[in-house]
Amino acid sequence: MEAAAPCPRAHHVDLRWLLSVAAGGLFALLLLLATSPTFRLPSSTTTSRLFLGPASRSSSAPPTLFVEPTLSRPLPPAASLSRFAYLISGSAGDAGMMRRCLLALYHPRNRYVLHLDAEAPDADRADLAAFVAVHPVLAAAGNVKVVEKANLVTYRGPTMVTTTLHAAALLLWGDGRGRGADWDWFINLSASDYPLVTQDDLMHVFSKLPRDLNFIDHTSNISWKAFARAMPVIIDPALYMKTKGDLFWMPERRSLPTAFKLFTGSAWMVLSRPFVEYLIWGWDNLPRTVLMYYANFISSPEGYFHTVACNAEEFRNTTVNSDLHFISWDNPPMQHPHYLTADDWDRMVRSDAPFARKFLRDDPVLDRIDADILGRRGPGMVAPGGWCQAAAAAGGGGGQNSNGTDDDPCAAVGNAAFLRPGPGAQRLQRLVTSLLSEENFRPRQCVVEDDN
């Protein structure tokens, strides 16, 4: 989790004015979430709600991959292969990294929303949309959306949570004709993230998992965060202003809630479609109640989703306590993790994690990931998979990359259900098996600790 910096001194402002602005802004925000067409979504008709009960095993049952029988399933047919919906977010100066991240993560079965916040110039969003529109594979598949009317985002404020919810709703709603609803997990990444496995690897491993699992790094031991993050009353200026600024701090403090238990953890998650639908629909009102509370919570992306999941009876037993990221922290930890370089290569690979952060723009270690892990051959090419290898074999390839050199084996979409997993699938399988083991799965799942 990325810790917040120490609280600055409170601004000397009129308390009544700030309370009025905060109340009005929160009401408008909730009204937008409740009434926007983006959020009037069709409910899935076939998604099951798995309650993963206590482990039990018949003595005559054959050995399985996972410790719990409900987690052990044969590899499904191609029609049931897992799909992912990605939010890739960034700000000013991130357009190039966002494009590179998209190409490294691309697969025609997935869905993608790209959000460059309002601090980035409109020209960057226009260039990004134009790139998607002319790229032969991205344009043909039509599964990438660039948010044109961007939000202004303050990382430590609630605007990052609302932007994530907005993207999740877009991915559920699709194009209004049902397209976009065909995915199983929602993954939020930043432009400074990068994959350490191919999408074929990811789909191969996740296709064997129950679709209700939520990978959220979480704990109820909020420790110092109770005083430093939960009790202060703050206002996110991005809700009201056109330029970024620091949070407004109120001199008053509030007590901890009694209606629900607070949890905290990493801001990076892999969320199941049933849980995302619950966040958007909020049929028992818990997501909206918690959202109102986290409108005044510092670094709310590191607590909102965790608190909803662990307080909802339907989802608390679906959490896997990991964000599936390799992140390297300084000692003592600073507000942000340190940037990864070639010196971190061995630890990155040994972590078995499918994603890593943070990377500097065009750091040479990204080229090594492209070459040694993803198989990307050029700056304008997507990471190859079974879908494009099949296209090349069928005569659908033969294009050129953005530099006009080397044939691109992924210039057309072949059989998108054909996977060609590699060594990354073995590493990821090892990690998932460990996370779902008897030692790590239940004992680390939404545990309420006494020293909160």
Short mmCIF file of C-alpha atoms in Angstrom, two decimals:
data_model
loop_
_atom_site.label_atom_id
_atom_site.label_comp_id
_atom_site.label_asym_id
_atom_site.label_seq_id
_atom_site.Cartn_x
_atom_site.Cartn_y
_atom_site.Cartn_z
CA MET A 1 0.00 0.00 0.00
CA GLU A 2 1.28 3.46 -0.72
CA ALA A 3 1.31 5.43 2.49
CA ALA A 4 0.23 9.04 2.67
CA ALA A 5 2.62 11.81 3.58
CA PRO A 6 2.22 13.50 7.01
CA CYS A 7 -0.79 15.74 7.34
CA PRO A 8 -0.14 19.37 6.43
CA ARG A 9 -1.38 22.19 8.64
CA ALA A 10 -5.04 22.93 8.25
CA HIS A 11 -5.99 25.80 5.98
CA HIS A 12 -7.60 28.73 7.75
CA VAL A 13 -10.88 28.73 5.93
CA ASP A 14 -14.50 29.30 6.85
CA LEU A 15 -15.72 26.01 8.37
CA ARG A 16 -19.36 26.51 7.41
CA TRP A 17 -18.43 27.22 3.77
CA LEU A 18 -16.31 24.10 3.49
CA LEU A 19 -18.99 21.92 5.09
CA SER A 20 -21.56 23.27 2.66
CA VAL A 21 -19.32 22.64 -0.32
CA ALA A 22 -18.50 19.15 0.90
CA ALA A 23 -22.14 18.21 1.48
CA GLY A 24 -23.22 19.60 -1.88
CA GLY A 25 -20.40 17.90 -3.75
CA LEU A 26 -21.04 14.54 -2.08
CA PHE A 27 -24.76 14.74 -2.88
CA ALA A 28 -23.98 15.55 -6.53
CA LEU A 29 -21.49 12.69 -6.69
CA LEU A 30 -23.99 10.16 -5.33
CA LEU A 31 -26.70 11.52 -7.60
CA LEU A 32 -24.39 11.03 -10.60
CA LEU A 33 -23.65 7.44 -9.58
CA ALA A 34 -27.35 6.70 -9.11
CA THR A 35 -28.78 8.36 -12.21
CA SER A 36 -26.13 8.40 -14.91
CA PRO A 37 -26.97 6.19 -17.91
CA THR A 38 -23.53 4.72 -17.52
CA PHE A 39 -24.70 3.16 -14.28
CA ARG A 40 -28.03 1.74 -15.46
CA LEU A 41 -26.58 -1.61 -16.24
CA PRO A 42 -28.07 -4.93 -17.27
CA SER A 43 -27.59 -7.61 -14.65
CA SER A 44 -25.72 -10.72 -15.65
CA THR A 45 -28.03 -13.67 -16.05
CA THR A 46 -25.63 -16.54 -15.69
CA THR A 47 -23.06 -15.44 -13.12
CA SER A 48 -23.25 -17.66 -10.06
CA ARG A 49 -22.51 -16.53 -6.51
CA LEU A 50 -20.08 -19.09 -5.12
CA PHE A 51 -19.94 -19.33 -1.32
CA LEU A 52 -16.65 -21.03 -0.67
CA GLY A 53 -17.45 -22.92 2.52
CA PRO A 54 -15.06 -24.56 4.97
CA ALA A 55 -12.62 -27.02 3.50
CA SER A 56 -13.68 -30.65 3.35
CA ARG A 57 -12.25 -33.58 1.44
CA SER A 58 -13.36 -37.15 1.05
CA SER A 59 -10.67 -39.66 1.90
CA SER A 60 -11.31 -41.41 -1.40
CA ALA A 61 -11.11 -38.26 -3.51
CA PRO A 62 -8.13 -37.95 -5.84
CA PRO A 63 -5.55 -35.25 -5.09
CA THR A 64 -6.42 -31.85 -6.52
CA LEU A 65 -4.57 -28.68 -7.38
CA PHE A 66 -6.15 -26.57 -4.61
CA VAL A 67 -6.82 -27.35 -0.98
CA GLU A 68 -10.60 -26.82 -1.24
CA PRO A 69 -12.79 -28.98 -3.51
CA THR A 70 -14.79 -25.92 -4.55
CA LEU A 71 -11.60 -24.43 -5.96
CA SER A 72 -10.72 -27.50 -8.03
CA ARG A 73 -12.17 -27.50 -11.50
CA PRO A 74 -11.08 -29.00 -14.82
CA LEU A 75 -9.93 -26.64 -17.56
CA PRO A 76 -13.15 -25.36 -19.19
CA PRO A 77 -13.82 -25.42 -22.93
CA ALA A 78 -12.74 -22.47 -25.08
CA ALA A 79 -16.13 -20.77 -24.70
CA SER A 80 -15.53 -20.59 -20.93
CA LEU A 81 -11.99 -19.23 -20.99
CA SER A 82 -11.60 -16.30 -18.63
CA ARG A 83 -11.73 -12.72 -19.86
CA PHE A 84 -10.44 -9.56 -18.23
CA ALA A 85 -11.57 -5.95 -18.15
CA TYR A 86 -8.74 -3.47 -17.60
CA LEU A 87 -8.67 0.11 -16.39
CA ILE A 88 -5.31 1.74 -17.20
CA SER A 89 -5.10 5.17 -15.61
CA GLY A 90 -2.58 7.97 -15.88
CA SER A 91 -2.02 11.69 -15.74
CA ALA A 92 0.04 14.35 -17.48
CA GLY A 93 3.06 12.86 -19.25
CA ASP A 94 1.74 9.29 -19.08
CA ALA A 95 0.29 8.91 -22.60
CA GLY A 96 3.35 7.11 -23.99
CA MET A 97 3.58 4.68 -21.07
CA MET A 98 -0.16 4.06 -21.24
CA ARG A 99 0.09 3.09 -24.90
CA ARG A 100 3.01 0.76 -24.19
CA CYS A 101 1.18 -0.81 -21.24
CA LEU A 102 -1.92 -1.36 -23.38
CA LEU A 103 0.06 -3.16 -26.11
CA ALA A 104 1.81 -5.33 -23.53
CA LEU A 105 -1.55 -6.29 -22.01
CA TYR A 106 -3.54 -6.65 -25.19
CA HIS A 107 -5.71 -9.62 -26.10
CA PRO A 108 -8.77 -9.49 -28.37
CA ARG A 109 -10.93 -11.33 -25.79
CA ASN A 110 -10.40 -8.62 -23.16
CA ARG A 111 -11.86 -5.13 -22.68
CA TYR A 112 -9.88 -1.97 -21.95
CA VAL A 113 -10.66 1.52 -20.66
CA LEU A 114 -7.89 4.14 -20.82
CA HIS A 115 -8.25 7.17 -18.56
CA LEU A 116 -5.80 10.08 -18.76
CA ASP A 117 -7.02 12.43 -16.07
CA ALA A 118 -7.91 16.07 -16.72
CA GLU A 119 -4.41 17.28 -15.79
CA ALA A 120 -3.16 15.75 -19.07
CA PRO A 121 -3.69 17.97 -22.13
CA ASP A 122 -6.62 17.19 -24.41
CA ALA A 123 -4.12 16.60 -27.22
CA ASP A 124 -2.75 13.55 -25.38
CA ARG A 125 -6.21 11.98 -25.16
CA ALA A 126 -6.88 12.80 -28.81
CA ASP A 127 -3.56 11.24 -29.87
CA LEU A 128 -4.27 8.16 -27.78
CA ALA A 129 -7.73 7.76 -29.31
CA ALA A 130 -6.28 8.23 -32.80
CA PHE A 131 -3.65 5.56 -32.13
CA VAL A 132 -6.37 3.09 -31.07
CA ALA A 133 -8.48 3.99 -34.11
CA VAL A 134 -5.73 3.32 -36.69
CA HIS A 135 -4.01 0.33 -35.08
CA PRO A 136 -5.02 -2.64 -37.26
CA VAL A 137 -5.72 -5.06 -34.40
CA LEU A 138 -7.14 -2.65 -31.82
CA ALA A 139 -9.46 -1.08 -34.37
CA ALA A 140 -10.64 -4.41 -35.76
CA ALA A 141 -11.45 -5.86 -32.33
CA GLY A 142 -13.06 -2.64 -31.08
CA ASN A 143 -12.40 -3.48 -27.45
CA VAL A 144 -10.45 -0.39 -26.33
CA LYS A 145 -12.16 2.79 -25.12
CA VAL A 146 -10.38 6.08 -24.40
CA VAL A 147 -12.30 8.24 -21.92
CA GLU A 148 -12.71 11.59 -23.68
CA LYS A 149 -14.32 13.59 -20.84
CA ALA A 150 -11.70 12.86 -18.25
CA ASN A 151 -12.01 13.32 -14.51
CA LEU A 152 -9.57 15.30 -12.41
CA VAL A 153 -8.06 12.82 -9.98
CA THR A 154 -6.42 13.36 -6.61
CA TYR A 155 -4.70 10.12 -5.63
CA ARG A 156 -5.26 10.58 -1.90
CA GLY A 157 -8.87 11.67 -2.33
CA PRO A 158 -12.13 9.93 -3.29
CA THR A 159 -11.90 11.02 -6.93
CA MET A 160 -9.66 8.04 -7.68
CA VAL A 161 -12.33 5.70 -6.26
CA THR A 162 -15.11 7.33 -8.29
CA THR A 163 -12.98 7.20 -11.45
CA THR A 164 -12.42 3.47 -10.88
CA LEU A 165 -16.15 2.93 -10.38
CA HIS A 166 -16.89 4.96 -13.51
CA ALA A 167 -14.54 2.77 -15.56
CA ALA A 168 -16.04 -0.40 -14.09
CA ALA A 169 -19.50 0.80 -15.09
CA LEU A 170 -18.31 1.58 -18.61
CA LEU A 171 -16.90 -1.92 -18.88
CA LEU A 172 -20.15 -3.46 -17.69
CA TRP A 173 -22.26 -1.28 -19.97
CA GLY A 174 -20.06 -1.66 -23.05
CA ASP A 175 -21.45 -0.04 -26.17
CA GLY A 176 -25.08 -0.20 -25.02
CA ARG A 177 -25.79 -3.33 -27.08
CA GLY A 178 -24.45 -5.87 -24.61
CA ARG A 179 -20.85 -5.76 -25.83
CA GLY A 180 -18.48 -5.18 -22.96
CA ALA A 181 -20.36 -7.35 -20.50
CA ASP A 182 -18.44 -10.50 -21.46
CA TRP A 183 -15.65 -10.47 -18.89
CA ASP A 184 -14.93 -12.20 -15.59
CA TRP A 185 -12.43 -10.04 -13.69
CA PHE A 186 -11.76 -6.29 -13.46
CA ILE A 187 -8.12 -5.22 -13.09
CA ASN A 188 -7.04 -1.66 -12.29
CA LEU A 189 -3.53 -0.62 -13.29
CA SER A 190 -1.63 2.61 -13.69
CA ALA A 191 0.48 3.63 -16.66
CA SER A 192 3.58 2.88 -14.54
CA ASP A 193 2.55 -0.80 -14.15
CA TYR A 194 3.68 -3.56 -16.51
CA PRO A 195 2.80 -7.24 -16.92
CA LEU A 196 5.21 -10.04 -16.04
CA VAL A 197 3.15 -12.72 -17.82
CA THR A 198 1.37 -12.88 -21.15
CA GLN A 199 -2.40 -12.68 -21.39
CA ASP A 200 -2.40 -16.31 -22.55
CA ASP A 201 -0.63 -17.18 -19.28
CA LEU A 202 -3.15 -15.19 -17.26
CA MET A 203 -6.20 -16.65 -19.02
CA HIS A 204 -4.85 -20.19 -18.77
CA VAL A 205 -4.45 -20.01 -14.99
CA PHE A 206 -7.58 -17.98 -14.20
CA SER A 207 -9.78 -20.22 -16.33
CA LYS A 208 -9.31 -22.90 -13.67
CA LEU A 209 -10.53 -20.65 -10.84
CA PRO A 210 -14.03 -19.91 -9.55
CA ARG A 211 -15.23 -16.67 -11.11
CA ASP A 212 -16.13 -15.19 -7.70
CA LEU A 213 -12.61 -14.87 -6.30
CA ASN A 214 -11.44 -11.32 -5.49
CA PHE A 215 -7.70 -10.68 -5.20
CA ILE A 216 -7.43 -7.84 -2.66
CA ASP A 217 -4.49 -7.23 -0.36
CA HIS A 218 -6.24 -6.35 2.92
CA THR A 219 -6.06 -6.19 6.71
CA SER A 220 -8.29 -4.90 9.49
CA ASN A 221 -5.27 -3.74 11.49
CA ILE A 222 -5.39 -0.13 10.34
CA SER A 223 -3.04 0.91 13.16
CA TRP A 224 -1.81 4.51 12.66
CA LYS A 225 -4.19 4.98 9.76
CA ALA A 226 -7.10 5.27 12.19
CA PHE A 227 -5.77 8.61 13.44
CA ALA A 228 -3.99 9.80 10.29
CA ARG A 229 -6.50 8.78 7.61
CA ALA A 230 -9.90 7.82 9.04
CA MET A 231 -10.44 10.53 11.65
CA PRO A 232 -9.48 13.68 9.71
CA VAL A 233 -12.18 15.47 7.74
CA ILE A 234 -10.96 16.39 4.26
CA ILE A 235 -12.30 17.75 0.98
CA ASP A 236 -10.97 16.62 -2.38
CA PRO A 237 -10.50 19.78 -4.51
CA ALA A 238 -10.75 17.72 -7.70
CA LEU A 239 -14.49 17.52 -7.08
CA TYR A 240 -14.87 21.29 -7.51
CA MET A 241 -11.84 22.77 -9.27
CA LYS A 242 -10.28 22.58 -12.73
CA THR A 243 -6.68 22.28 -11.55
CA LYS A 244 -5.08 19.85 -9.14
CA GLY A 245 -4.38 20.87 -5.59
CA ASP A 246 -3.74 19.35 -2.19
CA LEU A 247 -6.60 18.14 -0.02
CA PHE A 248 -8.43 20.68 2.12
CA TRP A 249 -8.05 19.80 5.80
CA MET A 250 -10.64 20.59 8.46
CA PRO A 251 -9.65 21.24 12.08
CA GLU A 252 -12.38 18.92 13.37
CA ARG A 253 -11.98 15.14 13.61
CA ARG A 254 -14.51 12.32 13.58
CA SER A 255 -14.85 9.00 15.37
CA LEU A 256 -14.48 5.60 13.72
CA PRO A 257 -17.65 4.03 12.30
CA THR A 258 -19.60 1.41 14.22
CA ALA A 259 -21.86 0.18 11.39
CA PHE A 260 -18.99 -1.53 9.56
CA LYS A 261 -15.40 -2.58 10.18
CA LEU A 262 -12.60 -0.70 8.42
CA PHE A 263 -10.09 -2.58 6.27
CA THR A 264 -7.09 -1.27 4.38
CA GLY A 265 -4.56 -2.55 1.87
CA SER A 266 -3.22 -2.10 -1.64
CA ALA A 267 -4.98 0.15 -4.15
CA TRP A 268 -4.35 -2.41 -6.93
CA MET A 269 -6.86 -5.26 -7.24
CA VAL A 270 -8.32 -8.02 -9.38
CA LEU A 271 -12.08 -7.94 -8.72
CA SER A 272 -14.66 -10.47 -9.81
CA ARG A 273 -17.53 -9.41 -12.02
CA PRO A 274 -20.17 -10.30 -9.36
CA PHE A 275 -18.41 -8.02 -6.86
CA VAL A 276 -18.07 -5.20 -9.41
CA GLU A 277 -21.80 -5.46 -10.16
CA TYR A 278 -22.47 -5.24 -6.43
CA LEU A 279 -20.32 -2.11 -6.15
CA ILE A 280 -22.22 -0.42 -8.99
CA TRP A 281 -25.74 -1.59 -8.17
CA GLY A 282 -25.35 -1.61 -4.37
CA TRP A 283 -28.58 -3.52 -3.87
CA ASP A 284 -28.32 -3.55 -0.05
CA ASN A 285 -26.91 0.02 0.07
CA LEU A 286 -23.63 -0.99 1.76
CA PRO A 287 -21.43 0.17 -1.15
CA ARG A 288 -23.07 3.62 -1.13
CA THR A 289 -22.91 3.92 2.66
CA VAL A 290 -19.22 3.06 2.64
CA LEU A 291 -18.62 5.38 -0.32
CA MET A 292 -20.10 8.29 1.63
CA TYR A 293 -17.76 7.51 4.51
CA TYR A 294 -14.69 7.24 2.26
CA ALA A 295 -15.46 10.60 0.68
CA ASN A 296 -13.66 11.91 3.78
CA PHE A 297 -10.92 9.30 4.03
CA ILE A 298 -7.30 9.97 3.09
CA SER A 299 -6.01 7.57 0.42
CA SER A 300 -9.49 6.11 0.04
CA PRO A 301 -8.48 3.73 -2.84
CA GLU A 302 -6.54 1.79 -0.19
CA GLY A 303 -9.64 1.14 1.89
CA TYR A 304 -12.98 1.50 0.10
CA PHE A 305 -13.04 -1.75 -1.91
CA HIS A 306 -11.49 -3.73 0.94
CA THR A 307 -14.05 -2.48 3.47
CA VAL A 308 -17.01 -3.24 1.20
CA ALA A 309 -15.77 -6.75 0.38
CA CYS A 310 -15.05 -7.72 3.98
CA ASN A 311 -18.32 -6.32 5.36
CA ALA A 312 -20.57 -7.87 2.71
CA GLU A 313 -21.83 -11.31 3.74
CA GLU A 314 -21.93 -12.42 0.13
CA PHE A 315 -18.31 -11.55 -0.67
CA ARG A 316 -16.20 -11.76 2.49
CA ASN A 317 -15.45 -15.44 1.82
CA THR A 318 -14.33 -14.77 -1.76
CA THR A 319 -11.25 -12.66 -0.96
CA VAL A 320 -7.70 -13.79 -1.69
CA ASN A 321 -5.22 -11.70 0.30
CA SER A 322 -2.92 -10.52 -2.50
CA ASP A 323 -2.81 -7.70 -5.05
CA LEU A 324 -0.86 -9.93 -7.52
CA HIS A 325 1.81 -7.24 -7.86
CA PHE A 326 5.54 -7.16 -7.32
CA ILE A 327 6.28 -3.86 -5.53
CA SER A 328 9.61 -2.95 -3.96
CA TRP A 329 9.58 -0.61 -0.96
CA ASP A 330 12.40 1.36 0.56
CA ASN A 331 13.33 0.72 4.18
CA PRO A 332 11.84 2.56 5.95
CA PRO A 333 8.99 2.75 3.41
CA MET A 334 8.34 6.08 1.74
CA GLN A 335 5.03 7.36 0.38
CA HIS A 336 5.63 5.58 -2.94
CA PRO A 337 7.61 2.43 -3.84
CA HIS A 338 10.93 2.88 -5.60
CA TYR A 339 11.16 2.60 -9.37
CA LEU A 340 12.10 -0.84 -10.65
CA THR A 341 15.22 -1.33 -12.78
CA ALA A 342 17.31 -4.19 -14.15
CA ASP A 343 18.72 -4.63 -10.63
CA ASP A 344 15.27 -5.90 -9.55
CA TRP A 345 14.97 -8.46 -12.36
CA ASP A 346 15.63 -11.63 -10.39
CA ARG A 347 13.32 -10.63 -7.54
CA MET A 348 10.56 -9.67 -10.00
CA VAL A 349 10.65 -13.00 -11.77
CA ARG A 350 10.98 -15.03 -8.57
CA SER A 351 7.93 -13.29 -7.09
CA ASP A 352 5.72 -15.17 -9.62
CA ALA A 353 3.49 -12.07 -9.70
CA PRO A 354 1.66 -11.27 -12.95
CA PHE A 355 2.17 -7.49 -12.58
CA ALA A 356 4.86 -5.14 -11.27
CA ARG A 357 5.15 -1.44 -10.45
CA LYS A 358 6.51 1.25 -10.65
CA PHE A 359 8.56 1.74 -13.80
CA LEU A 360 10.09 4.88 -15.22
CA ARG A 361 9.09 5.77 -18.76
CA ASP A 362 10.96 3.58 -21.28
CA ASP A 363 13.34 2.16 -18.69
CA PRO A 364 15.58 -0.51 -20.31
CA VAL A 365 14.13 -3.16 -17.99
CA LEU A 366 10.83 -2.83 -19.89
CA ASP A 367 12.63 -3.80 -23.09
CA ARG A 368 13.95 -6.89 -21.33
CA ILE A 369 10.44 -7.81 -20.15
CA ASP A 370 9.21 -7.39 -23.73
CA ALA A 371 11.96 -9.59 -25.15
CA ASP A 372 12.36 -12.28 -22.49
CA ILE A 373 8.80 -12.62 -21.11
CA LEU A 374 6.20 -11.12 -23.44
CA GLY A 375 7.82 -11.69 -26.83
CA ARG A 376 7.05 -8.17 -28.11
CA ARG A 377 9.18 -7.48 -31.19
CA GLY A 378 8.59 -3.79 -31.84
CA PRO A 379 7.31 -0.58 -30.21
CA GLY A 380 4.05 -0.60 -32.17
CA MET A 381 3.32 -4.31 -31.77
CA VAL A 382 1.08 -6.06 -29.28
CA ALA A 383 2.40 -8.89 -27.14
CA PRO A 384 1.86 -12.05 -29.20
CA GLY A 385 -0.39 -14.91 -28.14
CA GLY A 386 -1.99 -18.01 -29.56
CA TRP A 387 -4.63 -15.87 -31.24
CA CYS A 388 -2.15 -14.06 -33.49
CA GLN A 389 0.14 -17.00 -34.07
CA ALA A 390 -2.89 -18.79 -35.48
CA ALA A 391 -3.64 -15.77 -37.66
CA ALA A 392 -0.12 -15.80 -39.09
CA ALA A 393 -0.27 -19.53 -39.79
CA ALA A 394 -3.56 -19.00 -41.64
CA GLY A 395 -2.06 -16.23 -43.75
CA GLY A 396 -3.64 -13.44 -41.73
CA GLY A 397 -0.35 -11.90 -40.63
CA GLY A 398 2.35 -10.41 -42.76
CA GLY A 399 1.94 -6.78 -41.74
CA GLN A 400 4.74 -4.50 -40.61
CA ASN A 401 5.37 -2.77 -37.33
CA SER A 402 5.27 0.96 -36.77
CA ASN A 403 8.83 1.35 -38.07
CA GLY A 404 8.08 -0.48 -41.30
CA THR A 405 10.42 -3.37 -40.45
CA ASP A 406 9.88 -7.04 -39.63
CA ASP A 407 6.66 -8.85 -40.34
CA ASP A 408 4.17 -8.59 -37.51
CA PRO A 409 2.67 -11.99 -36.62
CA CYS A 410 -0.17 -10.20 -34.84
CA ALA A 411 -1.36 -7.95 -37.65
CA ALA A 412 -4.75 -9.69 -37.65
CA VAL A 413 -6.97 -11.52 -35.17
CA GLY A 414 -7.15 -15.27 -35.61
CA ASN A 415 -8.80 -17.69 -33.19
CA ALA A 416 -9.03 -15.61 -30.01
CA ALA A 417 -9.84 -18.71 -27.94
CA PHE A 418 -6.55 -20.41 -28.83
CA LEU A 419 -4.09 -20.02 -25.94
CA ARG A 420 -0.38 -20.67 -25.98
CA PRO A 421 0.70 -20.39 -22.33
CA GLY A 422 4.41 -20.29 -21.55
CA PRO A 423 6.72 -20.23 -18.53
CA GLY A 424 4.76 -17.31 -17.07
CA ALA A 425 1.75 -19.60 -16.63
CA GLN A 426 3.85 -21.98 -14.56
CA ARG A 427 5.06 -19.15 -12.33
CA LEU A 428 1.58 -17.72 -11.91
CA GLN A 429 0.12 -21.17 -11.22
CA ARG A 430 2.69 -21.61 -8.45
CA LEU A 431 1.68 -18.29 -6.89
CA VAL A 432 -2.07 -18.94 -7.11
CA THR A 433 -1.68 -22.44 -5.67
CA SER A 434 0.19 -20.95 -2.72
CA LEU A 435 -2.39 -18.20 -2.19
CA LEU A 436 -5.22 -20.75 -2.18
CA SER A 437 -3.43 -23.21 0.08
CA GLU A 438 -4.66 -24.27 3.49
CA GLU A 439 -2.07 -22.04 5.14
CA ASN A 440 -2.81 -18.84 3.19
CA PHE A 441 -6.41 -18.80 1.95
CA ARG A 442 -8.84 -18.97 4.90
CA PRO A 443 -6.46 -17.79 7.65
CA ARG A 444 -5.80 -14.49 5.81
CA GLN A 445 -9.34 -13.81 4.63
CA CYS A 446 -11.05 -10.68 6.06
CA VAL A 447 -9.67 -11.42 9.53
CA VAL A 448 -10.83 -8.97 12.19
CA GLU A 449 -7.87 -8.29 14.46
CA ASP A 450 -8.24 -7.18 18.06
CA ASP A 451 -5.64 -4.37 18.00
CA ASN A 452 -7.53 -2.23 15.49
#
